[in-house]
Short mmCIF file of C-alpha atoms in Angstrom, two decimals:
data_model
loop_
_atom_site.label_atom_id
_atom_site.label_comp_id
_atom_site.label_asym_id
_atom_site.label_seq_id
_atom_site.Cartn_x
_atom_site.Cartn_y
_atom_site.Cartn_z
CA MET A 72 3.78 18.11 8.96
CA LYS A 73 2.37 16.46 6.31
CA LYS A 74 -1.14 13.94 6.95
CA ILE A 75 -0.74 9.96 5.56
CA ILE A 76 -3.51 8.00 5.46
CA VAL A 77 -3.19 3.55 5.30
CA PHE A 78 -5.18 1.72 3.73
CA ALA A 79 -5.40 -1.90 4.70
CA SER A 80 -7.29 -5.35 4.74
CA GLY A 81 -4.98 -8.05 6.45
CA SER A 82 -1.80 -8.23 8.75
CA GLY A 83 -0.96 -4.56 8.86
CA THR A 84 2.66 -5.17 8.91
CA ASN A 85 3.69 -3.03 6.20
CA ALA A 86 1.01 -0.22 8.01
CA GLU A 87 2.58 -0.43 10.78
CA ASN A 88 6.54 -0.70 9.55
CA ILE A 89 5.00 2.64 8.00
CA ILE A 90 3.61 3.64 11.03
CA LYS A 91 7.35 3.56 12.99
CA TYR A 92 9.33 4.92 10.83
CA PHE A 93 7.37 8.15 10.38
CA SER A 94 7.26 8.10 13.90
CA ASN A 95 10.49 9.53 14.26
CA ILE A 96 11.07 12.01 11.41
CA GLU A 97 9.17 15.59 11.72
CA ILE A 98 8.10 15.54 7.62
CA ALA A 99 4.70 13.63 8.15
CA LYS A 100 2.75 11.57 10.41
CA VAL A 101 0.78 8.38 9.82
CA VAL A 102 -3.45 10.15 11.23
CA SER A 103 -5.23 7.59 10.22
CA VAL A 104 -5.79 3.75 9.31
CA PHE A 105 -8.40 3.14 6.76
CA THR A 106 -9.61 -0.74 6.64
CA ASN A 107 -12.49 -2.72 5.05
CA ASN A 108 -12.07 -6.34 7.42
CA ALA A 109 -13.32 -5.41 10.99
CA SER A 110 -11.19 -8.81 12.39
CA ALA A 111 -7.62 -7.54 10.29
CA LYS A 112 -4.78 -7.51 12.36
CA VAL A 113 -3.80 -4.21 11.32
CA ILE A 114 -6.74 -2.15 14.04
CA GLU A 115 -4.89 -3.72 16.69
CA ARG A 116 -1.30 -2.70 15.36
CA ALA A 117 -2.49 0.92 14.71
CA LYS A 118 -4.55 0.93 18.00
CA ASN A 119 -1.44 -0.26 19.84
CA HIS A 120 0.92 3.18 18.37
CA GLN A 121 -2.43 5.20 18.72
CA ILE A 122 -3.18 5.48 15.46
CA PRO A 123 -7.31 6.27 14.42
CA VAL A 124 -8.79 3.19 12.89
CA GLU A 125 -11.66 3.69 10.10
CA ILE A 126 -13.78 0.47 9.20
CA PHE A 127 -15.86 0.71 6.63
CA SER A 128 -17.60 -2.10 4.30
CA LYS A 129 -17.46 -2.51 0.52
CA ASN A 130 -20.42 -0.16 -0.32
CA GLU A 131 -19.05 2.47 2.38
CA LEU A 132 -16.53 2.70 0.19
CA LEU A 133 -18.26 2.52 -3.33
CA GLU A 134 -20.53 5.74 -2.17
CA ARG A 135 -19.55 9.11 -0.43
CA ASN A 136 -19.31 7.41 2.90
CA VAL A 137 -15.38 7.04 2.93
CA LEU A 138 -14.29 9.99 0.89
CA GLN A 139 -16.09 12.04 3.10
CA LYS A 140 -14.24 10.98 5.86
CA ILE A 141 -10.80 11.24 4.38
CA GLN A 142 -11.82 14.51 3.02
CA LYS A 143 -12.14 15.73 6.83
CA ILE A 144 -8.68 14.38 7.33
CA ASP A 145 -7.22 16.35 4.16
CA PRO A 146 -4.14 14.10 3.46
CA ASP A 147 -0.96 14.44 1.78
CA LEU A 148 -1.07 11.16 0.54
CA ILE A 149 -3.07 8.23 1.13
CA VAL A 150 -1.04 4.97 1.19
CA LEU A 151 -2.39 1.25 0.20
CA ALA A 152 -0.40 -1.01 2.20
CA GLY A 153 -2.35 -4.47 1.56
CA PHE A 154 -5.54 -2.96 0.53
CA LEU A 155 -7.51 -5.42 -1.19
CA LEU A 156 -10.57 -3.70 -2.69
CA LYS A 157 -10.86 -1.99 -5.94
CA PHE A 158 -9.90 1.98 -5.41
CA PRO A 159 -12.77 3.59 -5.94
CA GLU A 160 -12.37 5.94 -9.04
CA ASN A 161 -14.82 9.22 -6.82
CA ILE A 162 -11.50 9.15 -4.25
CA ILE A 163 -9.18 8.63 -7.28
CA GLU A 164 -10.55 11.52 -8.80
CA GLN A 165 -10.40 14.01 -5.64
CA TYR A 166 -6.72 13.39 -5.10
CA PRO A 167 -4.55 12.72 -8.13
CA ASN A 168 -1.24 11.32 -8.10
CA LYS A 169 -1.83 11.46 -4.02
CA ILE A 170 -2.33 8.00 -3.67
CA ILE A 171 -0.03 4.64 -3.89
CA ASN A 172 0.09 1.14 -4.07
CA ILE A 173 2.62 -1.74 -3.25
CA HIS A 174 2.25 -4.60 -5.42
CA PRO A 175 4.19 -7.67 -4.56
CA ALA A 176 5.42 -8.16 -8.13
CA LEU A 177 7.65 -6.70 -10.92
CA LEU A 178 4.47 -4.73 -12.48
CA PRO A 179 3.38 -4.71 -15.49
CA ASN A 180 4.36 -8.85 -14.82
CA TYR A 181 1.23 -10.64 -12.31
CA GLY A 182 -0.58 -7.71 -12.09
CA GLY A 183 -4.52 -7.36 -12.72
CA LYS A 184 -7.37 -8.20 -11.05
CA GLY A 185 -6.84 -11.62 -7.93
CA MET A 186 -3.34 -10.99 -8.64
CA TYR A 187 -2.39 -10.12 -4.95
CA GLY A 188 0.04 -12.22 -1.82
CA MET A 189 0.31 -15.50 -2.23
CA HIS A 190 -1.49 -16.03 -5.57
CA ILE A 191 1.28 -13.69 -7.12
CA HIS A 192 3.93 -15.92 -5.35
CA ARG A 193 2.45 -19.71 -6.93
CA ALA A 194 2.23 -17.95 -10.19
CA ILE A 195 5.99 -16.89 -10.46
CA VAL A 196 7.41 -20.17 -8.90
CA ASN A 197 5.18 -22.34 -10.89
CA ASN A 198 6.25 -20.36 -13.99
CA LYS A 199 9.96 -20.58 -12.58
CA GLU A 200 10.69 -17.05 -13.01
CA LYS A 201 14.52 -16.11 -12.11
CA GLU A 202 13.57 -13.03 -10.22
CA THR A 203 10.75 -11.36 -8.76
CA GLY A 204 10.34 -8.12 -6.57
CA ILE A 205 7.97 -5.32 -5.51
CA SER A 206 6.42 -2.48 -7.96
CA ILE A 207 5.26 1.20 -5.49
CA HIS A 208 3.16 3.29 -8.06
CA TYR A 209 0.25 5.77 -8.75
CA VAL A 210 -2.80 4.41 -8.50
CA ASN A 211 -5.80 5.18 -11.05
CA GLU A 212 -9.27 3.30 -12.22
CA ASN A 213 -7.46 0.13 -13.44
CA TYR A 214 -5.94 -2.66 -11.09
CA ASP A 215 -2.40 -2.21 -10.72
CA GLU A 216 -1.43 -0.01 -13.94
CA GLY A 217 -1.17 3.89 -12.70
CA GLY A 218 2.37 4.62 -13.23
CA ILE A 219 5.65 2.92 -11.39
CA ILE A 220 7.43 5.09 -9.12
CA PHE A 221 9.69 2.27 -8.18
CA GLN A 222 11.00 -1.25 -8.10
CA ALA A 223 13.22 -3.58 -6.35
CA ASN A 224 14.22 -6.55 -7.97
CA VAL A 225 15.26 -9.94 -5.91
CA ALA A 226 16.58 -13.61 -7.55
CA LEU A 227 15.30 -16.93 -7.15
CA THR A 228 16.26 -19.97 -7.53
CA ASP A 229 15.15 -23.61 -8.26
CA GLU A 230 14.53 -23.79 -4.84
CA ASP A 231 12.29 -21.19 -3.84
CA THR A 232 8.41 -21.90 -2.94
CA PRO A 233 6.21 -19.58 -2.67
CA GLU A 234 6.22 -19.45 0.90
CA THR A 235 10.81 -18.55 0.08
CA VAL A 236 9.37 -15.98 -2.18
CA ALA A 237 6.43 -13.65 0.00
CA GLU A 238 9.81 -13.92 2.76
CA LYS A 239 11.80 -11.88 0.34
CA ILE A 240 9.17 -9.92 -1.09
CA HIS A 241 8.26 -9.18 2.47
CA GLU A 242 12.35 -7.75 3.34
CA LEU A 243 12.00 -5.36 0.46
CA GLU A 244 8.55 -3.90 1.24
CA GLN A 245 9.88 -3.51 4.67
CA LYS A 246 12.80 -2.08 3.21
CA HIS A 247 11.63 0.56 0.92
CA PHE A 248 8.19 1.51 1.46
CA PRO A 249 8.82 3.81 3.83
CA GLU A 250 12.04 5.47 2.28
CA ILE A 251 9.78 6.44 -0.98
CA ILE A 252 6.82 7.35 0.79
CA HIS A 253 9.70 9.96 2.62
CA ARG A 254 11.27 11.21 -1.19
CA ILE A 255 7.12 11.00 -2.44
CA LEU A 256 6.72 13.43 0.17
CA GLU A 257 9.73 15.49 0.69
CA ASP A 258 9.42 15.94 -4.01
CA SER A 259 6.26 17.17 -3.09
CA ASN A 260 7.84 19.66 -0.93
CA SER A 261 10.17 20.90 -3.70
CA THR A 262 6.98 21.97 -5.95
CA ILE A 263 5.59 23.99 -3.81
#
């Protein structure tokens, strides 16, 4: 069975959705949740599913501490699900094409440092965009610039607010993120 580590910084709805999805499928299992936020709701969500949680500081992420914990687990895939810190190069180098992220916009638009969550949704509404969506991509050394694996879009209306945009994005994330992770893991099976 393949091993997934999920990194999250906040409420953890995407992390929990991934945990639930893979609890019913033989191909893989979420074996650990890593967070940089000791008060993140993702901790409670993970513990409710008996998933071990690693809490770390930004310094521990940048040093070798977090990398060593990841190496002990030896994951097949690292999934960033609402993880807000820049992922360090020492981990990216160890796990090429094995780290993916979900971004709540259609990259390359609305990507980069400081572009996350409601910041993105406000910018999209302010710019009167006609559509938005999600991007699932590989992680490289730059924010939101790794190769795009999958995108899904949703239409917007003049009545949309940042909050309604957030709801539409959340629906796309919940529907597609676990399925794309599943597909990536299946594809990695066929190349071995």
